[in-house]
Amino acid sequence: MLEIANLEVVYNEVILVLRGLSIDVPDGQIVALLGSNGAGKTTTARSVTGLLDNHGGKVSKGSISWQGQDITSASPSSIVRSGISQVMEGRRCFGELTVDENLATGAFTNKNKAGVKAQYDKVMELFPRLQERRKQLAGYMSGGEQQMLAIGRALMAEPKLLILDEPSLGLAPLLVQQVRDVVVELNKEGMSILLIEQNAMMALSIADQGYIMENGKVVMDGTGEKLRDDDDVKEFYLGLHQDEGGERKSFRDVKHYKRRKKWAS
Ligand SMILES: Nc1ncnc2c1ncn2[C@@H]1O[C@H](COP(=O)(O)OP(=O)(O)OP(=O)(O)O)[C@@H](O)[C@H]1O
Ligand SMILES: [Mg+2]
């Protein structure tokens, strides 16, 4: 189980981005983390995988524990070794490396040789497209193929918890479907998943639990089913939340607006 408790994160010593965030990812579950641009989703992922440092960020309060161990200030490589892998936002592959070489970089913390081989075979089975392109430079592949590769690379470490940061971003509907299927498949095999998404309906359609973040805090949480059926969530995420000027309102604004409407009537 991953437990994020009352987490505060500051960038450059001044910009407070997470303001007391609490999120749990129980073993074997898919947990969706939703929220609009700038809510702090990527910052949350960086906090868990120890990558804040690289971005001038620091945990200023709260804690992150994983399987009962405090990992709040652990190094990125020890966190990967403990079983947490991340697919970063924007499918970061090494463009000048081949598919095989990219996958090898994902296995560098994995000292279990037989395990690496087995994971490699599994990645090829999950993503037949990668099999056809094993010797091709990643930089020449389509966006969808690069996303598959980014997921494949994260799997090479044999994670128990996989964090995906907006895996469906910029993908055509068919590929979004494929990413969704892969997530479900991995989860069926027992992997825990923290799924960060803007595509709320896709994420909630497979999530056991979901959290909606705004301004560095959770503003709503519940089972995937409950959030899927919630009118405020629907209103905000199905695009029915534009005011006269066409401005995108925040999730909280939608709720306040509805409340005001209730009072006014
Ligand atoms: N390295 C950084 N230095 C300073 N501020 C940062 C840094 N990275 C992110 N921020 C700020 O932190 C806030 C949260 O950013 P974050 O990337 O975590 O949001 P997000 O929910 O992932 O958004 P998106 O949906 O656009 O990816 C934003 O206001 C952003 O400008
Ligand atoms: Mg982000």
mmCIF file of C-alpha atoms and ligand atoms in Angstrom:
data_model
loop_
_atom_site.group_PDB
_atom_site.id
_atom_site.type_symbol
_atom_site.label_atom_id
_atom_site.label_comp_id
_atom_site.label_asym_id
_atom_site.label_seq_id
_atom_site.Cartn_x
_atom_site.Cartn_y
_atom_site.Cartn_z
ATOM 1 C CA MET A 1 0.000 0.000 0.000
ATOM 2 C CA LEU A 2 1.148 3.498 -0.864
ATOM 3 C CA GLU A 3 0.131 6.163 1.625
ATOM 4 C CA ILE A 4 0.582 9.840 0.936
ATOM 5 C CA ALA A 5 -0.278 11.780 4.093
ATOM 6 C CA ASN A 6 -0.721 15.545 4.417
ATOM 7 C CA LEU A 7 1.936 16.191 1.820
ATOM 8 C CA GLU A 8 3.203 19.681 1.174
ATOM 9 C CA VAL A 9 5.611 20.403 -1.655
ATOM 10 C CA VAL A 10 7.370 23.662 -2.488
ATOM 11 C CA TYR A 11 9.278 24.521 -5.652
ATOM 12 C CA ASN A 12 12.262 26.848 -5.450
ATOM 13 C CA GLU A 13 11.675 27.279 -1.708
ATOM 14 C CA VAL A 14 8.687 29.575 -2.299
ATOM 15 C CA ILE A 15 5.987 28.156 -4.549
ATOM 16 C CA LEU A 16 3.697 25.961 -2.466
ATOM 17 C CA VAL A 17 2.132 23.484 -4.883
ATOM 18 C CA LEU A 18 0.851 20.577 -2.784
ATOM 19 C CA ARG A 19 -1.118 21.789 0.236
ATOM 20 C CA GLY A 20 -1.811 18.836 2.488
ATOM 21 C CA LEU A 21 -2.456 16.091 -0.025
ATOM 22 C CA SER A 22 -3.572 12.673 1.219
ATOM 23 C CA ILE A 23 -3.972 9.710 -1.128
ATOM 24 C CA ASP A 24 -3.882 5.930 -0.644
ATOM 25 C CA VAL A 25 -3.175 3.293 -3.247
ATOM 26 C CA PRO A 26 -4.107 -0.070 -1.696
ATOM 27 C CA ASP A 27 -2.351 -3.159 -3.033
ATOM 28 C CA GLY A 28 -3.894 -4.570 -6.181
ATOM 29 C CA GLN A 29 -6.098 -1.561 -6.899
ATOM 30 C CA ILE A 30 -6.351 0.938 -9.729
ATOM 31 C CA VAL A 31 -6.532 4.437 -8.283
ATOM 32 C CA ALA A 32 -7.337 7.361 -10.558
ATOM 33 C CA LEU A 33 -5.906 10.797 -9.812
ATOM 34 C CA LEU A 34 -7.796 13.486 -11.684
ATOM 35 C CA GLY A 35 -7.649 17.246 -11.813
ATOM 36 C CA SER A 36 -7.266 20.153 -14.167
ATOM 37 C CA ASN A 37 -4.009 21.600 -15.490
ATOM 38 C CA GLY A 38 -1.713 22.757 -12.741
ATOM 39 C CA ALA A 39 -3.572 20.960 -9.942
ATOM 40 C CA GLY A 40 -0.364 19.210 -8.894
ATOM 41 C CA LYS A 41 -0.791 15.718 -10.323
ATOM 42 C CA THR A 42 2.675 15.483 -11.870
ATOM 43 C CA THR A 43 4.172 16.970 -8.711
ATOM 44 C CA THR A 44 2.471 14.180 -6.749
ATOM 45 C CA ALA A 45 4.034 11.561 -9.034
ATOM 46 C CA ARG A 46 7.461 13.190 -8.709
ATOM 47 C CA SER A 47 7.135 13.209 -4.931
ATOM 48 C CA VAL A 48 6.486 9.480 -4.830
ATOM 49 C CA THR A 49 9.324 8.535 -7.176
ATOM 50 C CA GLY A 50 11.893 10.860 -5.608
ATOM 51 C CA LEU A 51 12.245 13.083 -8.646
ATOM 52 C CA LEU A 52 11.321 16.404 -7.008
ATOM 53 C CA ASP A 53 14.969 17.291 -6.517
ATOM 54 C CA ASN A 54 15.564 17.335 -10.269
ATOM 55 C CA HIS A 55 12.899 20.018 -10.568
ATOM 56 C CA GLY A 56 13.833 22.232 -7.648
ATOM 57 C CA GLY A 57 11.055 20.826 -5.493
ATOM 58 C CA LYS A 58 11.032 19.711 -1.851
ATOM 59 C CA VAL A 59 8.646 18.015 0.523
ATOM 60 C CA SER A 60 8.092 20.598 3.270
ATOM 61 C CA LYS A 61 5.558 18.627 5.316
ATOM 62 C CA GLY A 62 3.834 15.268 5.461
ATOM 63 C CA SER A 63 5.040 11.840 4.460
ATOM 64 C CA ILE A 64 4.946 9.093 1.867
ATOM 65 C CA SER A 65 5.083 5.488 2.935
ATOM 66 C CA TRP A 66 5.268 2.366 0.816
ATOM 67 C CA GLN A 67 4.717 -1.140 2.185
ATOM 68 C CA GLY A 68 5.083 0.339 5.639
ATOM 69 C CA GLN A 69 8.435 2.039 4.922
ATOM 70 C CA ASP A 70 8.896 5.786 4.920
ATOM 71 C CA ILE A 71 10.177 6.751 1.450
ATOM 72 C CA THR A 72 9.663 10.503 1.742
ATOM 73 C CA SER A 73 13.333 11.267 1.228
ATOM 74 C CA ALA A 74 14.521 8.063 -0.446
ATOM 75 C CA SER A 75 16.580 8.199 -3.649
ATOM 76 C CA PRO A 76 14.922 7.581 -7.020
ATOM 77 C CA SER A 77 16.901 4.393 -7.626
ATOM 78 C CA SER A 78 16.072 2.893 -4.241
ATOM 79 C CA ILE A 79 12.407 3.704 -4.829
ATOM 80 C CA VAL A 80 12.496 1.882 -8.177
ATOM 81 C CA ARG A 81 14.220 -1.058 -6.486
ATOM 82 C CA SER A 82 11.503 -1.124 -3.851
ATOM 83 C CA GLY A 83 8.934 -1.741 -6.587
ATOM 84 C CA ILE A 84 7.608 1.604 -7.824
ATOM 85 C CA SER A 85 8.009 2.612 -11.476
ATOM 86 C CA GLN A 86 6.725 5.664 -13.248
ATOM 87 C CA VAL A 87 5.776 6.466 -16.818
ATOM 88 C CA MET A 88 6.451 10.159 -17.050
ATOM 89 C CA GLU A 89 4.220 12.748 -18.607
ATOM 90 C CA GLY A 90 4.976 13.252 -22.292
ATOM 91 C CA ARG A 91 6.263 9.690 -22.890
ATOM 92 C CA ARG A 92 9.957 10.347 -22.380
ATOM 93 C CA CYS A 93 11.799 7.841 -24.519
ATOM 94 C CA PHE A 94 15.396 8.213 -25.581
ATOM 95 C CA GLY A 95 14.889 9.170 -29.233
ATOM 96 C CA GLU A 96 18.433 8.325 -30.250
ATOM 97 C CA LEU A 97 18.257 4.833 -28.759
ATOM 98 C CA THR A 98 16.523 1.806 -30.265
ATOM 99 C CA VAL A 99 13.462 0.169 -28.757
ATOM 100 C CA ASP A 100 15.615 -2.589 -27.247
ATOM 101 C CA GLU A 101 18.085 -0.077 -25.835
ATOM 102 C CA ASN A 102 15.281 1.980 -24.314
ATOM 103 C CA LEU A 103 13.922 -1.138 -22.635
ATOM 104 C CA ALA A 104 17.391 -1.974 -21.324
ATOM 105 C CA THR A 105 17.590 1.445 -19.606
ATOM 106 C CA GLY A 106 14.394 0.536 -17.762
ATOM 107 C CA ALA A 107 16.030 -2.608 -16.406
ATOM 108 C CA PHE A 108 19.164 -1.019 -14.981
ATOM 109 C CA THR A 109 18.036 -1.269 -11.363
ATOM 110 C CA ASN A 110 16.816 -4.822 -11.921
ATOM 111 C CA LYS A 111 19.585 -7.240 -10.920
ATOM 112 C CA ASN A 112 17.434 -10.277 -11.517
ATOM 113 C CA LYS A 113 18.649 -11.473 -14.936
ATOM 114 C CA ALA A 114 15.967 -14.074 -15.462
ATOM 115 C CA GLY A 115 13.402 -11.521 -14.373
ATOM 116 C CA VAL A 116 14.652 -9.004 -16.925
ATOM 117 C CA LYS A 117 14.385 -11.577 -19.702
ATOM 118 C CA ALA A 118 10.887 -12.546 -18.611
ATOM 119 C CA GLN A 119 9.801 -8.910 -18.416
ATOM 120 C CA TYR A 120 11.221 -8.268 -21.876
ATOM 121 C CA ASP A 121 9.198 -11.149 -23.316
ATOM 122 C CA LYS A 122 6.135 -9.885 -21.516
ATOM 123 C CA VAL A 123 6.527 -6.359 -22.877
ATOM 124 C CA MET A 124 6.815 -7.788 -26.392
ATOM 125 C CA GLU A 125 3.679 -9.800 -25.823
ATOM 126 C CA LEU A 126 1.751 -6.805 -24.485
ATOM 127 C CA PHE A 127 2.941 -4.565 -27.314
ATOM 128 C CA PRO A 128 3.450 -6.519 -30.551
ATOM 129 C CA ARG A 129 4.208 -3.233 -32.339
ATOM 130 C CA LEU A 130 7.383 -2.930 -30.318
ATOM 131 C CA GLN A 131 8.427 -6.412 -31.348
ATOM 132 C CA GLU A 132 8.315 -5.371 -35.008
ATOM 133 C CA ARG A 133 10.386 -2.294 -34.228
ATOM 134 C CA ARG A 134 12.970 -3.702 -31.850
ATOM 135 C CA LYS A 135 15.964 -2.283 -33.691
ATOM 136 C CA GLN A 136 14.345 0.989 -34.696
ATOM 137 C CA LEU A 137 15.255 4.342 -33.145
ATOM 138 C CA ALA A 138 12.538 5.443 -30.752
ATOM 139 C CA GLY A 139 12.676 8.998 -32.106
ATOM 140 C CA TYR A 140 11.220 7.837 -35.422
ATOM 141 C CA MET A 141 8.213 6.105 -33.914
ATOM 142 C CA SER A 142 4.678 7.456 -33.704
ATOM 143 C CA GLY A 143 3.377 9.049 -30.530
ATOM 144 C CA GLY A 144 1.361 5.960 -29.714
ATOM 145 C CA GLU A 145 4.324 3.638 -30.193
ATOM 146 C CA GLN A 146 6.471 5.861 -28.002
ATOM 147 C CA GLN A 147 3.839 5.714 -25.275
ATOM 148 C CA MET A 148 3.844 1.892 -25.492
ATOM 149 C CA LEU A 149 7.626 1.990 -25.246
ATOM 150 C CA ALA A 150 7.511 4.304 -22.240
ATOM 151 C CA ILE A 151 5.149 1.903 -20.478
ATOM 152 C CA GLY A 152 7.298 -1.057 -21.526
ATOM 153 C CA ARG A 153 10.388 0.611 -20.141
ATOM 154 C CA ALA A 154 8.725 1.172 -16.765
ATOM 155 C CA LEU A 155 7.686 -2.502 -16.688
ATOM 156 C CA MET A 156 11.274 -3.687 -17.117
ATOM 157 C CA ALA A 157 11.912 -2.898 -13.434
ATOM 158 C CA GLU A 158 9.202 -5.447 -12.465
ATOM 159 C CA PRO A 159 7.179 -2.894 -10.477
ATOM 160 C CA LYS A 160 4.545 -3.720 -7.894
ATOM 161 C CA LEU A 161 3.133 -0.219 -8.302
ATOM 162 C CA LEU A 162 3.034 1.529 -11.658
ATOM 163 C CA ILE A 163 2.415 5.266 -11.835
ATOM 164 C CA LEU A 164 1.179 6.498 -15.203
ATOM 165 C CA ASP A 165 1.155 10.256 -15.792
ATOM 166 C CA GLU A 166 -1.461 11.039 -18.451
ATOM 167 C CA PRO A 167 -0.769 8.007 -20.633
ATOM 168 C CA SER A 168 -3.657 8.808 -22.987
ATOM 169 C CA LEU A 169 -2.594 12.375 -23.698
ATOM 170 C CA GLY A 170 -2.537 13.096 -27.413
ATOM 171 C CA LEU A 171 -3.472 9.552 -28.428
ATOM 172 C CA ALA A 172 -6.197 8.631 -30.918
ATOM 173 C CA PRO A 173 -9.263 6.916 -29.380
ATOM 174 C CA LEU A 174 -8.184 3.449 -30.489
ATOM 175 C CA LEU A 175 -4.818 3.846 -28.781
ATOM 176 C CA VAL A 176 -6.451 5.238 -25.642
ATOM 177 C CA GLN A 177 -8.470 2.035 -25.610
ATOM 178 C CA GLN A 178 -5.292 0.007 -25.954
ATOM 179 C CA VAL A 179 -3.613 1.811 -23.060
ATOM 180 C CA ARG A 180 -6.742 1.204 -20.984
ATOM 181 C CA ASP A 181 -6.689 -2.513 -21.834
ATOM 182 C CA VAL A 182 -3.025 -2.797 -20.894
ATOM 183 C CA VAL A 183 -3.655 -1.124 -17.540
ATOM 184 C CA VAL A 184 -6.525 -3.524 -16.828
ATOM 185 C CA GLU A 185 -4.380 -6.498 -17.862
ATOM 186 C CA LEU A 186 -1.461 -5.478 -15.627
ATOM 187 C CA ASN A 187 -3.824 -4.921 -12.730
ATOM 188 C CA LYS A 188 -5.376 -8.364 -13.225
ATOM 189 C CA GLU A 189 -1.919 -9.816 -12.715
ATOM 190 C CA GLY A 190 -1.767 -8.068 -9.364
ATOM 191 C CA MET A 191 -0.020 -4.792 -10.134
ATOM 192 C CA SER A 192 -1.231 -1.702 -8.279
ATOM 193 C CA ILE A 193 -1.793 1.302 -10.518
ATOM 194 C CA LEU A 194 -1.862 5.037 -9.869
ATOM 195 C CA LEU A 195 -3.441 6.423 -13.009
ATOM 196 C CA ILE A 196 -3.108 10.176 -13.501
ATOM 197 C CA GLU A 197 -5.460 11.331 -16.220
ATOM 198 C CA GLN A 198 -7.254 14.264 -17.795
ATOM 199 C CA ASN A 199 -9.433 11.693 -19.520
ATOM 200 C CA ALA A 200 -11.566 11.252 -16.421
ATOM 201 C CA MET A 201 -14.169 8.972 -17.905
ATOM 202 C CA MET A 202 -11.586 6.533 -19.205
ATOM 203 C CA ALA A 203 -9.778 6.502 -15.869
ATOM 204 C CA LEU A 204 -12.951 6.183 -13.773
ATOM 205 C CA SER A 205 -14.276 3.416 -15.992
ATOM 206 C CA ILE A 206 -11.513 1.132 -14.682
ATOM 207 C CA ALA A 207 -10.619 2.662 -11.313
ATOM 208 C CA ASP A 208 -11.434 1.077 -7.957
ATOM 209 C CA GLN A 209 -10.942 4.436 -6.264
ATOM 210 C CA GLY A 210 -10.584 7.970 -7.541
ATOM 211 C CA TYR A 211 -9.379 11.323 -6.253
ATOM 212 C CA ILE A 212 -10.032 14.735 -7.715
ATOM 213 C CA MET A 213 -7.349 17.313 -7.036
ATOM 214 C CA GLU A 214 -7.481 21.025 -7.195
ATOM 215 C CA ASN A 215 -4.846 23.500 -6.073
ATOM 216 C CA GLY A 216 -2.699 20.860 -4.483
ATOM 217 C CA LYS A 217 -5.454 19.253 -2.435
ATOM 218 C CA VAL A 218 -8.040 16.527 -2.774
ATOM 219 C CA VAL A 219 -11.468 18.119 -3.260
ATOM 220 C CA MET A 220 -13.374 14.890 -3.772
ATOM 221 C CA ASP A 221 -12.771 11.168 -3.549
ATOM 222 C CA GLY A 222 -14.677 7.921 -3.662
ATOM 223 C CA THR A 223 -15.054 4.695 -5.548
ATOM 224 C CA GLY A 224 -14.695 4.845 -9.333
ATOM 225 C CA GLU A 225 -18.371 4.060 -9.604
ATOM 226 C CA LYS A 226 -19.461 6.818 -7.248
ATOM 227 C CA LEU A 227 -17.374 9.453 -9.024
ATOM 228 C CA ARG A 228 -18.551 8.237 -12.429
ATOM 229 C CA ASP A 229 -22.162 8.770 -11.394
ATOM 230 C CA ASP A 230 -21.589 12.087 -9.665
ATOM 231 C CA ASP A 231 -23.313 15.014 -11.344
ATOM 232 C CA ASP A 232 -20.584 17.520 -10.509
ATOM 233 C CA VAL A 233 -17.922 15.246 -11.935
ATOM 234 C CA LYS A 234 -19.983 14.702 -15.065
ATOM 235 C CA GLU A 235 -20.661 18.383 -15.441
ATOM 236 C CA PHE A 236 -17.048 19.329 -15.062
ATOM 237 C CA TYR A 237 -15.482 16.564 -17.112
ATOM 238 C CA LEU A 238 -17.981 16.210 -19.894
ATOM 239 C CA GLY A 239 -17.491 19.834 -20.885
ATOM 240 C CA LEU A 240 -20.852 21.097 -19.676
ATOM 241 C CA HIS A 241 -19.165 23.546 -17.392
ATOM 242 C CA GLN A 242 -18.462 26.554 -19.610
ATOM 243 C CA ASP A 243 -19.779 29.932 -18.562
ATOM 244 C CA GLU A 244 -20.970 32.544 -21.064
ATOM 245 C CA GLY A 245 -17.432 33.574 -21.905
ATOM 246 C CA GLY A 246 -16.455 29.978 -22.639
ATOM 247 C CA GLU A 247 -13.949 30.073 -19.778
ATOM 248 C CA ARG A 248 -13.125 26.726 -18.290
ATOM 249 C CA LYS A 249 -14.214 26.755 -14.696
ATOM 250 C CA SER A 250 -12.437 24.868 -11.995
ATOM 251 C CA PHE A 251 -14.108 21.865 -10.442
ATOM 252 C CA ARG A 252 -14.673 23.820 -7.272
ATOM 253 C CA ASP A 253 -16.239 26.705 -9.189
ATOM 254 C CA VAL A 254 -18.726 24.302 -10.710
ATOM 255 C CA LYS A 255 -19.731 23.169 -7.252
ATOM 256 C CA HIS A 256 -19.934 26.719 -5.891
ATOM 257 C CA TYR A 257 -21.865 27.858 -8.901
ATOM 258 C CA LYS A 258 -24.396 25.096 -8.440
ATOM 259 C CA ARG A 259 -24.710 25.913 -4.784
ATOM 260 C CA ARG A 260 -25.292 29.582 -5.611
ATOM 261 C CA LYS A 261 -27.911 28.544 -8.113
ATOM 262 C CA LYS A 262 -29.630 26.552 -5.404
ATOM 263 C CA TRP A 263 -29.579 29.500 -3.015
ATOM 264 C CA ALA A 264 -30.815 31.900 -5.662
ATOM 265 C CA SER A 265 -33.808 29.790 -6.575
HETATM 266 N N1 LIG B 1 9.812 22.793 -11.563
HETATM 267 C C1 LIG B 1 8.870 23.646 -11.185
HETATM 268 N N2 LIG B 1 9.175 24.846 -10.656
HETATM 269 C C2 LIG B 1 8.210 25.706 -10.258
HETATM 270 N N3 LIG B 1 6.895 25.472 -10.343
HETATM 271 C C3 LIG B 1 6.524 24.289 -10.871
HETATM 272 C C4 LIG B 1 7.474 23.325 -11.316
HETATM 273 N N4 LIG B 1 6.811 22.256 -11.783
HETATM 274 C C5 LIG B 1 5.502 22.536 -11.647
HETATM 275 N N5 LIG B 1 5.317 23.751 -11.098
HETATM 276 C C6 LIG B 1 4.028 24.385 -10.765
HETATM 277 O O1 LIG B 1 3.312 23.539 -9.895
HETATM 278 C C7 LIG B 1 1.934 23.526 -10.191
HETATM 279 C C8 LIG B 1 1.479 22.104 -10.387
HETATM 280 O O2 LIG B 1 2.113 21.558 -11.523
HETATM 281 P P1 LIG B 1 1.951 20.039 -11.964
HETATM 282 O O3 LIG B 1 2.793 19.854 -13.162
HETATM 283 O O4 LIG B 1 2.200 19.171 -10.802
HETATM 284 O O5 LIG B 1 0.401 19.997 -12.332
HETATM 285 P P2 LIG B 1 -0.430 18.899 -13.135
HETATM 286 O O6 LIG B 1 -1.656 18.653 -12.339
HETATM 287 O O7 LIG B 1 0.422 17.757 -13.482
HETATM 288 O O8 LIG B 1 -0.854 19.697 -14.453
HETATM 289 P P3 LIG B 1 -1.036 19.163 -15.982
HETATM 290 O O9 LIG B 1 -2.391 18.547 -16.046
HETATM 291 O O10 LIG B 1 -0.951 20.408 -16.784
HETATM 292 O O11 LIG B 1 0.064 18.204 -16.269
HETATM 293 C C9 LIG B 1 1.769 24.408 -11.415
HETATM 294 O O12 LIG B 1 1.316 25.659 -10.997
HETATM 295 C C10 LIG B 1 3.140 24.497 -12.004
HETATM 296 O O13 LIG B 1 3.344 25.728 -12.635
HETATM 297 MG MG MG B 2 1.011 16.898 -15.205
#
